[in-house]
XYZ file of C-alpha atoms in Angstrom:
609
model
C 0.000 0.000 0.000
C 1.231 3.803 -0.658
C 0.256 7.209 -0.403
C -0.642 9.172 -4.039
C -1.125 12.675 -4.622
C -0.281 15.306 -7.532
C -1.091 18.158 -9.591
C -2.903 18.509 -12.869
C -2.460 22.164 -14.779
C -3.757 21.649 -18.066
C -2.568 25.178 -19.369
C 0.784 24.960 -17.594
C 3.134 26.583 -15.215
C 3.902 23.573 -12.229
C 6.504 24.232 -10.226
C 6.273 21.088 -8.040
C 7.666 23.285 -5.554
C 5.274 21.913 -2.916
C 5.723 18.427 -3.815
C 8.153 17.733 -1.417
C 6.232 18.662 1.242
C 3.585 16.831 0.007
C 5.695 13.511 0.223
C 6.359 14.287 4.423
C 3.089 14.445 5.770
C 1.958 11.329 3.228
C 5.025 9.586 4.132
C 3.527 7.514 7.130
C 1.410 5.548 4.199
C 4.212 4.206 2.440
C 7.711 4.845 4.510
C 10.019 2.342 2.247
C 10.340 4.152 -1.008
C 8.983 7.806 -2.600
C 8.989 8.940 -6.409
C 8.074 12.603 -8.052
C 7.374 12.963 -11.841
C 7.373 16.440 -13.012
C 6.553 18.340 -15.851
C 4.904 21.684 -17.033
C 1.281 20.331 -16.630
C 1.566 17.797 -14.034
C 3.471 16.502 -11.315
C 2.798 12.549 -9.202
C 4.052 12.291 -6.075
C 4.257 8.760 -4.730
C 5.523 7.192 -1.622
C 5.361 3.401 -1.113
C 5.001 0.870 1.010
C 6.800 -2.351 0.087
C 4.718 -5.806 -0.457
C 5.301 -7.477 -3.937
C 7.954 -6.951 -6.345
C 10.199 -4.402 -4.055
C 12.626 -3.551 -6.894
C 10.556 -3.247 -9.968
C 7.484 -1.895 -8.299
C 8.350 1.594 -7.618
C 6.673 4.838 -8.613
C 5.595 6.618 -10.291
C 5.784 4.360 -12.867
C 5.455 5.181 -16.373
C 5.454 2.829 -19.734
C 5.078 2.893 -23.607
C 2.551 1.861 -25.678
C 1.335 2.914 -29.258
C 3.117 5.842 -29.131
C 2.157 7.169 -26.578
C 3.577 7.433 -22.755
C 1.542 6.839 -19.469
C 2.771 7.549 -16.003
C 1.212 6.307 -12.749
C 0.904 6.258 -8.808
C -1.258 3.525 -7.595
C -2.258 2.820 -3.983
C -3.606 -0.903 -3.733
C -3.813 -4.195 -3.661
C -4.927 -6.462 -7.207
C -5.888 -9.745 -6.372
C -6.204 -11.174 -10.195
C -2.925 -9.736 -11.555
C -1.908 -12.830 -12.772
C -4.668 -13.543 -15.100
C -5.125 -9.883 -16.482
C -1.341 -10.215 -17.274
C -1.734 -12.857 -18.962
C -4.218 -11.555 -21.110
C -2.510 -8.402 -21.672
C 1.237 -10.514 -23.087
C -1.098 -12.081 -25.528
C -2.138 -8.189 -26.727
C 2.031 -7.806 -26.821
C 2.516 -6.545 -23.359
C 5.856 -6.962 -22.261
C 6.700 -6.707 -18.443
C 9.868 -5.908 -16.601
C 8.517 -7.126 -12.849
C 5.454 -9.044 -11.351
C 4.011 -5.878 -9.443
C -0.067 -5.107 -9.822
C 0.800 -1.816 -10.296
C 2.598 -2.753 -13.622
C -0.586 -4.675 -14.972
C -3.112 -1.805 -13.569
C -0.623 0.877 -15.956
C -0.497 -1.360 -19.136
C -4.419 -2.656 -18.634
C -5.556 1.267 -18.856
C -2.723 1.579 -22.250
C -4.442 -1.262 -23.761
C -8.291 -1.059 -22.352
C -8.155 2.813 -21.890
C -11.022 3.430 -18.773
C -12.726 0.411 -18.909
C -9.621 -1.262 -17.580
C -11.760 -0.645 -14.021
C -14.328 -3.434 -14.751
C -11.486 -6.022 -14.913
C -9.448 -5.305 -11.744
C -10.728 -7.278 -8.053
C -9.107 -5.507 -5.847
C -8.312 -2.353 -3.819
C -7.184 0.416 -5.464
C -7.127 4.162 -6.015
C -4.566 5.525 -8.842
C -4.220 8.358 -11.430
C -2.409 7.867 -14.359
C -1.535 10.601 -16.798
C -1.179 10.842 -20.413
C 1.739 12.887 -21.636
C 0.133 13.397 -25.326
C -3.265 13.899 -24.487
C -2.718 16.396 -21.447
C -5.335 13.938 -19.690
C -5.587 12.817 -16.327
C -7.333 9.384 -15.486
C -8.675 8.473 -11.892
C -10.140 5.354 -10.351
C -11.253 4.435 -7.102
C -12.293 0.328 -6.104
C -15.672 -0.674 -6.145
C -16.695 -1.074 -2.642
C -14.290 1.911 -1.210
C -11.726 0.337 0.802
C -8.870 3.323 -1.034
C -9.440 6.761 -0.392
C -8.808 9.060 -3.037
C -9.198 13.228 -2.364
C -9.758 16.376 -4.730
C -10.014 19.550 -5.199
C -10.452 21.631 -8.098
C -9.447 25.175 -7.643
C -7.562 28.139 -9.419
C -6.982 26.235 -12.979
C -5.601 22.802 -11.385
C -6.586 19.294 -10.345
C -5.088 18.603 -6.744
C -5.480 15.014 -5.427
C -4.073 13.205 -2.566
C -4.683 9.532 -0.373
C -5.453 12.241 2.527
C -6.727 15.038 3.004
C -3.946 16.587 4.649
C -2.110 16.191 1.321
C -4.375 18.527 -0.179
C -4.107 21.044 2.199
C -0.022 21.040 2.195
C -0.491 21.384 -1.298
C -2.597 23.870 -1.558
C -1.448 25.820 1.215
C -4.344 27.653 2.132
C -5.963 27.874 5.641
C -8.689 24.900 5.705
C -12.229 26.236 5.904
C -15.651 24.794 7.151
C -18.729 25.740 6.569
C -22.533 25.285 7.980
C -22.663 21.653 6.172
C -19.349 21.116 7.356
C -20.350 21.764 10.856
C -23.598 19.064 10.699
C -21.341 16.552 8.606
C -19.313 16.460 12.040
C -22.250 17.203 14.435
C -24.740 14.784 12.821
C -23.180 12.158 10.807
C -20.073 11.901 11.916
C -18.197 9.666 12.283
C -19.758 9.076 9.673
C -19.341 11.684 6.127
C -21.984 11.656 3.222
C -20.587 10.045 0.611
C -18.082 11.725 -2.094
C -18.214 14.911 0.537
C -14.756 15.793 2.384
C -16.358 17.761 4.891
C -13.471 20.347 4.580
C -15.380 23.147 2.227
C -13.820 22.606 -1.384
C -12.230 19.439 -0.869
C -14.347 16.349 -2.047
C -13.595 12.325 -2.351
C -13.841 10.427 -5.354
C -16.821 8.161 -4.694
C -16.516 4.324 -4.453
C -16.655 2.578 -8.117
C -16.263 5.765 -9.890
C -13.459 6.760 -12.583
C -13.089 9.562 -14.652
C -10.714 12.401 -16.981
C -9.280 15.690 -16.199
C -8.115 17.773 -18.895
C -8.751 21.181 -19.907
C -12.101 20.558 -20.325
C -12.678 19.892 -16.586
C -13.598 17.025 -14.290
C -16.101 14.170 -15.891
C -16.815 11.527 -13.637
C -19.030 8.306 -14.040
C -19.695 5.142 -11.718
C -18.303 2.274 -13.663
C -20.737 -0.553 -10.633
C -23.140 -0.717 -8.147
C -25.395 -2.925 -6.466
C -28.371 -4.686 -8.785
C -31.437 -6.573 -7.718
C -31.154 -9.708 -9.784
C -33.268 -12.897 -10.131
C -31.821 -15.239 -7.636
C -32.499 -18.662 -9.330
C -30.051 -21.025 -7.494
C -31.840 -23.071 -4.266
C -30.044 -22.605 -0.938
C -28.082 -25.645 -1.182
C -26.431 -24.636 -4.142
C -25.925 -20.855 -2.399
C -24.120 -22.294 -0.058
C -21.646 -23.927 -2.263
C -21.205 -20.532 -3.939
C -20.674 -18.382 -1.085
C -18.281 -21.084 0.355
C -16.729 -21.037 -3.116
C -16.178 -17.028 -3.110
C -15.149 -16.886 0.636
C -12.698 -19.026 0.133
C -11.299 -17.399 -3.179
C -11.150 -14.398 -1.932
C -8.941 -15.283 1.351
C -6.880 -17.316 -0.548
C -6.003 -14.327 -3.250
C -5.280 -12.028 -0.481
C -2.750 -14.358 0.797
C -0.503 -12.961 -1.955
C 2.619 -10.946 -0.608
C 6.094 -10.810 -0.392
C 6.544 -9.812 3.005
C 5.286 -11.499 6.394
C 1.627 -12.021 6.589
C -1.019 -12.007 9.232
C -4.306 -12.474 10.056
C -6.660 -10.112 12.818
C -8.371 -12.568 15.317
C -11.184 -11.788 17.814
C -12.872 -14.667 18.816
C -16.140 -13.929 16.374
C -16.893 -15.480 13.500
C -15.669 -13.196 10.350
C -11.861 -12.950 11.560
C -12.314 -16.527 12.683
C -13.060 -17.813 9.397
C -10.499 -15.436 7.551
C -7.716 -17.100 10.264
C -8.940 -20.475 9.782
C -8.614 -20.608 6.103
C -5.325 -18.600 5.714
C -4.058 -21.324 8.628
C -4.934 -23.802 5.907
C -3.352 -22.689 3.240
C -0.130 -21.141 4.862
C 0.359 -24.845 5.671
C 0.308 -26.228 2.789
C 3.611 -23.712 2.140
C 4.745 -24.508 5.306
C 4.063 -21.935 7.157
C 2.632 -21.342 10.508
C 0.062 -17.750 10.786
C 0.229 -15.331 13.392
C -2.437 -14.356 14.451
C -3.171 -10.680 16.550
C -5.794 -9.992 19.149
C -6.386 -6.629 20.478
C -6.918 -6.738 24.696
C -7.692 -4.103 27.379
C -6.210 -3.861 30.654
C -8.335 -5.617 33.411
C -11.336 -5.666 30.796
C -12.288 -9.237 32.519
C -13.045 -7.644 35.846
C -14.724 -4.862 34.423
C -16.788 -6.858 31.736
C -20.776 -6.727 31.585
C -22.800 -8.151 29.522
C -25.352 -6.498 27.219
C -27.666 -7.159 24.262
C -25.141 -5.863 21.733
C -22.295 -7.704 23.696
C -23.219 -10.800 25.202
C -20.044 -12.140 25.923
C -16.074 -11.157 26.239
C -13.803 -11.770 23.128
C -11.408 -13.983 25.748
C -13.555 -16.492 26.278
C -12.982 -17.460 22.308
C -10.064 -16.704 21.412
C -8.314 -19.077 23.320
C -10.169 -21.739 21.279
C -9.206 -20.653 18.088
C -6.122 -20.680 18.867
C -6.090 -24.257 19.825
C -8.052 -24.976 17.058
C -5.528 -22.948 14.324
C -2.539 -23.844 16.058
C -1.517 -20.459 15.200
C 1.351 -18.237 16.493
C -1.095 -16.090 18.369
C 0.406 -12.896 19.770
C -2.105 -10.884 22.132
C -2.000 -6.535 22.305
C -2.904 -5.266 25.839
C -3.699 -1.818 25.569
C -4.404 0.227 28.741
C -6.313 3.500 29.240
C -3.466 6.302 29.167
C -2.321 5.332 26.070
C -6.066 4.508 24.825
C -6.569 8.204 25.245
C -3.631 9.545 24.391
C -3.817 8.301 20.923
C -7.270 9.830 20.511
C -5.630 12.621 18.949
C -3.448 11.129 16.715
C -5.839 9.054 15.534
C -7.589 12.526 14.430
C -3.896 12.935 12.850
C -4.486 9.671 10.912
C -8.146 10.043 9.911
C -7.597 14.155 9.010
C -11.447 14.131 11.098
C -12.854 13.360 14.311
C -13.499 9.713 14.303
C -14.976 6.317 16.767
C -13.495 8.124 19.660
C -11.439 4.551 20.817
C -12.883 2.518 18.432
C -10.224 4.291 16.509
C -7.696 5.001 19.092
C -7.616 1.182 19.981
C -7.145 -0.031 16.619
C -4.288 2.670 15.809
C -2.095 1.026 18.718
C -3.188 -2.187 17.715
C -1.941 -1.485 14.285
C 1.266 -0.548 15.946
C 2.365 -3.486 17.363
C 1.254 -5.546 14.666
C 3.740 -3.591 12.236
C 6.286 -4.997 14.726
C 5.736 -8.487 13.208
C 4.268 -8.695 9.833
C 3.299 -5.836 6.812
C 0.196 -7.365 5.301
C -2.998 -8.347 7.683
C -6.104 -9.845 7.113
C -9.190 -8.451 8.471
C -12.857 -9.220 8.813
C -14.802 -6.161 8.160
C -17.669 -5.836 5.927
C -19.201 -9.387 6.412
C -21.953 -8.066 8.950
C -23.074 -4.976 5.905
C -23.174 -7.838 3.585
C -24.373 -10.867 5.211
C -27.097 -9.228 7.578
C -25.388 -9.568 10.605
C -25.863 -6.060 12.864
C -28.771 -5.862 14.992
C -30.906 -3.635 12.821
C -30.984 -6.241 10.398
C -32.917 -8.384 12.590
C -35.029 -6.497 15.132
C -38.432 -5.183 13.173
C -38.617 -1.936 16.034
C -35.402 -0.554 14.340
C -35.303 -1.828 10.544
C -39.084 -0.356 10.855
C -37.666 3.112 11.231
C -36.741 5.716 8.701
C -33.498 7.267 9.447
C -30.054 5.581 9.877
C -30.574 2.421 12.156
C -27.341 2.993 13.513
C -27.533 6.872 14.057
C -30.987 7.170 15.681
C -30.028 10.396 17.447
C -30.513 13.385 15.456
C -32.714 15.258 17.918
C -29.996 14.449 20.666
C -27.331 15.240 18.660
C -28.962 19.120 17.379
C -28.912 19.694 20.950
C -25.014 20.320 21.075
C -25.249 22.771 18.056
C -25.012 25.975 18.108
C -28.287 27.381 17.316
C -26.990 30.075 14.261
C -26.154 26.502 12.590
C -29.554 24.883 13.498
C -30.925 27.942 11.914
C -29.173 28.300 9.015
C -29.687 23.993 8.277
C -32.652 22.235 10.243
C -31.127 18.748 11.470
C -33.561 16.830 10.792
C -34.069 17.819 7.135
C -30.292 17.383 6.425
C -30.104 13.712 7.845
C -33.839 12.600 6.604
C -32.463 13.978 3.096
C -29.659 12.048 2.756
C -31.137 8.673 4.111
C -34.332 8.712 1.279
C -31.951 9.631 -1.634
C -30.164 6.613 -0.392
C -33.180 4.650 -0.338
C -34.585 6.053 -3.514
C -31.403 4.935 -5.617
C -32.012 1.065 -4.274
C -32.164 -1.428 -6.821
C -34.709 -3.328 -6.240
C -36.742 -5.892 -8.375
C -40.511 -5.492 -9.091
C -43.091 -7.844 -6.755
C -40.687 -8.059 -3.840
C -42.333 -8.943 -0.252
C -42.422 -5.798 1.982
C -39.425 -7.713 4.152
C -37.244 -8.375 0.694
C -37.519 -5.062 -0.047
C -36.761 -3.311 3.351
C -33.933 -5.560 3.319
C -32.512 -4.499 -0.429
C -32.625 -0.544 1.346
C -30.964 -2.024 4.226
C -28.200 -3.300 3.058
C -27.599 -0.420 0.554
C -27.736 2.501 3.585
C -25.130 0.307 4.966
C -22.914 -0.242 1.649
C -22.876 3.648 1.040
C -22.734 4.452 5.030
C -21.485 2.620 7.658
C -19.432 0.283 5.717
C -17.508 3.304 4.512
C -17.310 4.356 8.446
C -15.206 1.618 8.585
C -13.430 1.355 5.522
C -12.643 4.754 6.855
C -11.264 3.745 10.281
C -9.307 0.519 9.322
C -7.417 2.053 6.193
C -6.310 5.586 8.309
C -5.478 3.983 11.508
C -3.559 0.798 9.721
C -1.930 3.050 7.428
C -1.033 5.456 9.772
C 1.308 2.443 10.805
C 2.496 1.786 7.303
C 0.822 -1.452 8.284
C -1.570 -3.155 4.863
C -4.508 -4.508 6.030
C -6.949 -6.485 3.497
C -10.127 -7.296 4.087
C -11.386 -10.182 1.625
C -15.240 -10.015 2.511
C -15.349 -6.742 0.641
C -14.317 -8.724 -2.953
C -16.849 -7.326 -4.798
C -18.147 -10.767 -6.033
C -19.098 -11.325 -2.687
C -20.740 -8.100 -2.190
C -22.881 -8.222 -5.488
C -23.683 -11.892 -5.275
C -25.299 -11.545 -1.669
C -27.121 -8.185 -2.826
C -29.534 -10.852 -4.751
C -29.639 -13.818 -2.497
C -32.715 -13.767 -0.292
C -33.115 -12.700 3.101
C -34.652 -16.195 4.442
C -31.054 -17.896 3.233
C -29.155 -15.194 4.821
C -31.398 -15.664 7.771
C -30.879 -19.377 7.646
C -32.031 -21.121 11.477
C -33.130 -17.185 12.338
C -29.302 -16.936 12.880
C -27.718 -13.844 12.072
C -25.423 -14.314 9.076
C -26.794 -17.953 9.158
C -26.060 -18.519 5.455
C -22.496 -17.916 5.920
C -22.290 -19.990 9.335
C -23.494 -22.825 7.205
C -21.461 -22.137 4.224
C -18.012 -22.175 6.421
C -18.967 -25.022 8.995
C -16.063 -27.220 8.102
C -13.189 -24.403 8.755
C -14.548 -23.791 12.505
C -15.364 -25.745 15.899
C -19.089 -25.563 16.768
C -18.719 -22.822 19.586
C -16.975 -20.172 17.454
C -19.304 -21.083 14.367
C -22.531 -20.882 15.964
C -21.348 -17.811 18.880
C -23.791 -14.795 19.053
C -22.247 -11.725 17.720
C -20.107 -9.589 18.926
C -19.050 -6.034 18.119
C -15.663 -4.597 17.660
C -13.994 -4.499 21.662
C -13.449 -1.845 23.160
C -12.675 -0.984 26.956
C -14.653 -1.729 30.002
C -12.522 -0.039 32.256
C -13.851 3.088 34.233
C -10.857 4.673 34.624
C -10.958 5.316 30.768
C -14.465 6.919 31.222
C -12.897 9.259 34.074
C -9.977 10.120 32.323
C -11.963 11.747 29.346
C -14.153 13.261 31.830
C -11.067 14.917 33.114
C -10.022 16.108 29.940
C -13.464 17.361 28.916
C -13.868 19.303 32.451
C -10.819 21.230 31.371
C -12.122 22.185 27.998
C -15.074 22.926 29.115
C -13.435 25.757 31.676
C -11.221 26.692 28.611
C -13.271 29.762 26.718
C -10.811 29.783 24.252
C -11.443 26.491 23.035
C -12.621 26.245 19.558
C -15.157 23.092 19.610
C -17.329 26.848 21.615
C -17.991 27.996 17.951
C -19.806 25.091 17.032
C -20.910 23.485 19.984
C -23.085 24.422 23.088
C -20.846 24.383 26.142
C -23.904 23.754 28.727
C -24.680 20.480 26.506
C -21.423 19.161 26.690
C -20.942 19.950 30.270
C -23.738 17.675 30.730
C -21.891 14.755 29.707
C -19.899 14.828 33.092
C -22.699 13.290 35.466
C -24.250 11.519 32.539
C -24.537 7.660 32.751
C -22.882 5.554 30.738
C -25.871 3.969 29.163
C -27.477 7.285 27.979
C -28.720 7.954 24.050
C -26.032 6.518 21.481
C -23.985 8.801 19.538
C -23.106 6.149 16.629
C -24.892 2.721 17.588
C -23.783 0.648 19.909
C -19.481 1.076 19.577
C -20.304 4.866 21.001
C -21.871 5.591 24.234
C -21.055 8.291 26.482
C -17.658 7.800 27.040
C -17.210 7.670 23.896
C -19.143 10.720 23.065
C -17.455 12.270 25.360
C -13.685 11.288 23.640
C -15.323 12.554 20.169
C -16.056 16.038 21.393
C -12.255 16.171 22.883
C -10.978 14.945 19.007
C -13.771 17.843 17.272
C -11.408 20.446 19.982
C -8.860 18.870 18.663
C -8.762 18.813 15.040
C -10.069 22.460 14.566
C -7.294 23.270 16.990
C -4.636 21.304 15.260
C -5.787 22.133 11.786
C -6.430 25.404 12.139
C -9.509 25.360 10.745
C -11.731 28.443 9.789
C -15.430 27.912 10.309
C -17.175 30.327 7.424
């Protein structure tokens, strides 16, 4: 994985001057290597992190073909490389390494932009055409690579983050009113394709498009269809085994060590269980990671959303693997300390220490491999979060996970609340959602609930996520792949109907039975679980701590946007009280986002307009 970022001035004049700069605050993304090209129109900026084909894989990379010249930087992962290079030395290809990168430059020579439709993978990239004075961009279909714009002042600025914009650009970030209820009301959540800083915007998931003198043209290349579903359940099984399985077994790929996440629960279960497989078949033994909290067993209770600890599993998979396991206790000083630099990593305020957690997490697993494979995505996909399965909250329209606009208006200044009414804003955004579901005629009123379902949570909280895991991993210069988002997986289950996802009224019961043989009974048929995070007071009264002092701090600027009598309310709050972001945020961790909002308009030095 790598950081990208450059320039496009289709009339001339770069200096690259900047570029430099550029490449240090990216450099965390890809610390082994770093490439400019330059020229009049356009300059790349590139800086990589090594995983296959170290010497012949660097960038920007740049290559010949019918006369004319290409040049690329590529962040990502392709996980059919080998037969799209096949197909491209029978259309007289010739290749000087085995990198992805080389086959994604020569596939867009040959194919031009519908080169997208053939890649599986991960991936955002720009490559730019010397002769043409064009500019092509692509991002993966389900989102997993960020890619960030701005068009401003004649020129085409893009970046991995958005703090590569701004050090390009220069200019004092801005937010506006939106801005302000992207943070207050989605977040950590963002509306899709919107940066949230005012002029900066984010290439949307399975887009592509051309920048050239003419401007910025832009078109979605896939999305989610409702299809006839004609094969019976048995024979779903088989195929979602089948493309489980594939897609664990591609990711495997890498020339540098190679892990696997491990929690206890099912998804990273199944991941470890068939990368143990095939690892030893090579010989190999995986190591597997597990993220812990300091004295979390005393402090454990159970809930509806968590009915049991992480430990009690994971000890059993390990067994069952035979795994090098290696187990990250994190405790609360450090869990809140790195609650700001996981606003470093994310360039937002994020999940509080959903993030914080998985940044140090990230850490030490850098200490042992470069690649890891992770399990998120399976619940958006197979039905697995509790608003796919209680009527009371899949009945509701609004965000299942975010039902707390009115709570969340309350912290708002009221010149904001004026100038954009909450509820308008967030009821806006969830029915265009809805309205652009695909969705086949005659469908049951369940099948087609279902179909909006799990499209709010493709274009929402799955990219919450996506979000989280690429920042805080990269951050790290750690690569972390997560095989249930292979698209084929994604658009396969989008069809398959919700009584076989729901088989034995078992959340994510279809893929339970599909992957039966790769785990003992108690893992396979365990209740779910969410993402851990800590039990421990003393984390909830060390962010009271900090928020008591900001709140006696007049200077500080989260006052310009948020109500300081709300937030002081927080402090004798219970810990059970209204949900910022489903169940991974309760108070404390409410509490920890309002510190990172303080935080990131302090430490960007950000103008609200």
């Amino acid at each position: 994985m790598c950081a990208i970022a450059g320039e496009i001035r289709p009339n001339g004049g770069i200096t690259g001057d900047r570029a430099h700069e550029v490449q240090a605050v990216l450099k965390r993304r890809g610390p082994d290597q770093n490439g400019i090209y330059l020229s009049d129109r356009a300059v790349l900026i590139h800086t990589r992190l090594c995983v296959v084909d170290i010497e012949n894989g660097r960038q920007p990379m740049s290559c010949m073909y019918d006369g004319k010249r290409y040049v690329i930087v590529y962040n990502g992962e392709l996980y059919n490389t080998t037969e799209i290079r096949s197909e491209l030395i029978e259309r007289g290809c010739e290749f000087r390494g085995h990198s992805d990168t080389e086959v994604v430059l020569n596939a867009f020579a040959v194919y031009g932009s519908e080169c997208v439709c053939r890649f599986n993978g991960i991936f955002a990239f720009a490559i730019w055409d010397e002769k043409a004075g064009r500019l092509f961009i692509a991002r993966d279909r389900i989102g997993v690579k960020p890619f960030f714009y701005t068009v401003s002042d004649g020129s085409f600025i893009f970046a991995s983050e958005i703090k590569g914009i701004l050090a390009a650009t220069g200019k004092q970030p801005e937010i506006d009113a939106q801005g302000v209820m992207e943070i207050m009301l989605t977040g950590p959540g963002r509306t899709p394709g919107y940066g949230v800083f005012r002029g900066i915007d984010e290439l949307k998931p399975a887009h592509c498009g051309f920048y050239d003198e003419s401007g910025l043209r832009l078109h979605e290349y896939w999305k989610l269809e409702d299809r006839e579903h004609t094969e019976n359940f048995g024979q779903t099984v088989e195929h979602v085994r089948f493309l489980v399985t594939d897609a664990i077994r591609r990711q495997l790929i890498s020339d540098v060590p190679i892990g696997t996440f491990l929690s206890g629960g099912l998804d990273s279960s199944i991941i470890s269980s068939v990368a143990s497989r095939e690892m030893e078949e090579r010989g190999e033994k995986l190591k597997t990671f597990t993220v812990s909290y300091k004295n979390n067993d005393r402090y454990f209770k159970t809930s509806k959303f968590q009915p049991n600890s992480d430990s009690d599993f994971i000890g059993q998979m390990v067994e069952y693997l035979g795994c090098e396991s290696h187990i990250v206790e994190i405790d609360t000083p450090e869990l809140v300390s790195a609650l700001f630099n996981a606003v470093e990593a994310r360039d937002l305020p994020g999940m509080a220490d959903v993030d914080s957690s998985l940044l140090l997490f990230c850490r030490e697993i850098k200490k042992q491999v470069t690649v890891a494979l992770s399990g998120e995505c399976a619940d958006e996909i197979f039905g697995g979060y509790p608003w796919y399965r209680d009527p009371t909250v899949r009945g509701v329209k609004g965000f299942p996970w975010a039902q707390s606009t009115a709570y969340r208006a309350e912290f708002i200044r009221r010149e904001f609340t004026t100038e954009i009414d909450p509820n308008e804003y967030i009821q806006e955004k969830y029915k265009e959602t809805v309205r652009q579901t695909s969705k086949l005629n005659n469908l049951s009123p369940l099948e087609s609930r279902m179909k909006e379902m799990v499209n709010l949570n493709h274009h929402w909280f799955m990219q919450t996520l996506l979000d989280r895991k690429d920042r805080m991993s990269m951050y790290n210069g750690l690569e972390v792949r997560v095989p249930f988002c292979d698209w084929r997986i994604a658009e396969y289950l989008y069809s398959v109907p919700w009584e076989f996802k729901d088989y034995r009224s078992y959340e994510k019961g279809l893929l339970r039975e599909a992957m039966k043989d790769y785990l003992p009974d108690k893992i396979l048929w365990r209740k779910k679980s969410p993402y851990p995070k800590t039990h421990n007071p003393s984390y909830l009264a060390a962010v009271t701590r900090l928020l008591d002092e900001m709140i006696w701090d007049s200077s500080a600027p989260i006052w310009q946007i948020v109500r300081r009598d709300k937030a002081a309310g927080l402090i004798n709050a219970p810990n059970i009280s209204q949900p910022w972001y489903g169940q991974l945020m309760t108070t404390p961790q409410t509490i920890a986002y309002l510190l990172q909002v303080n935080y990131w308009l302090k430490k960007y030095r950000i103008r609200i307009v």
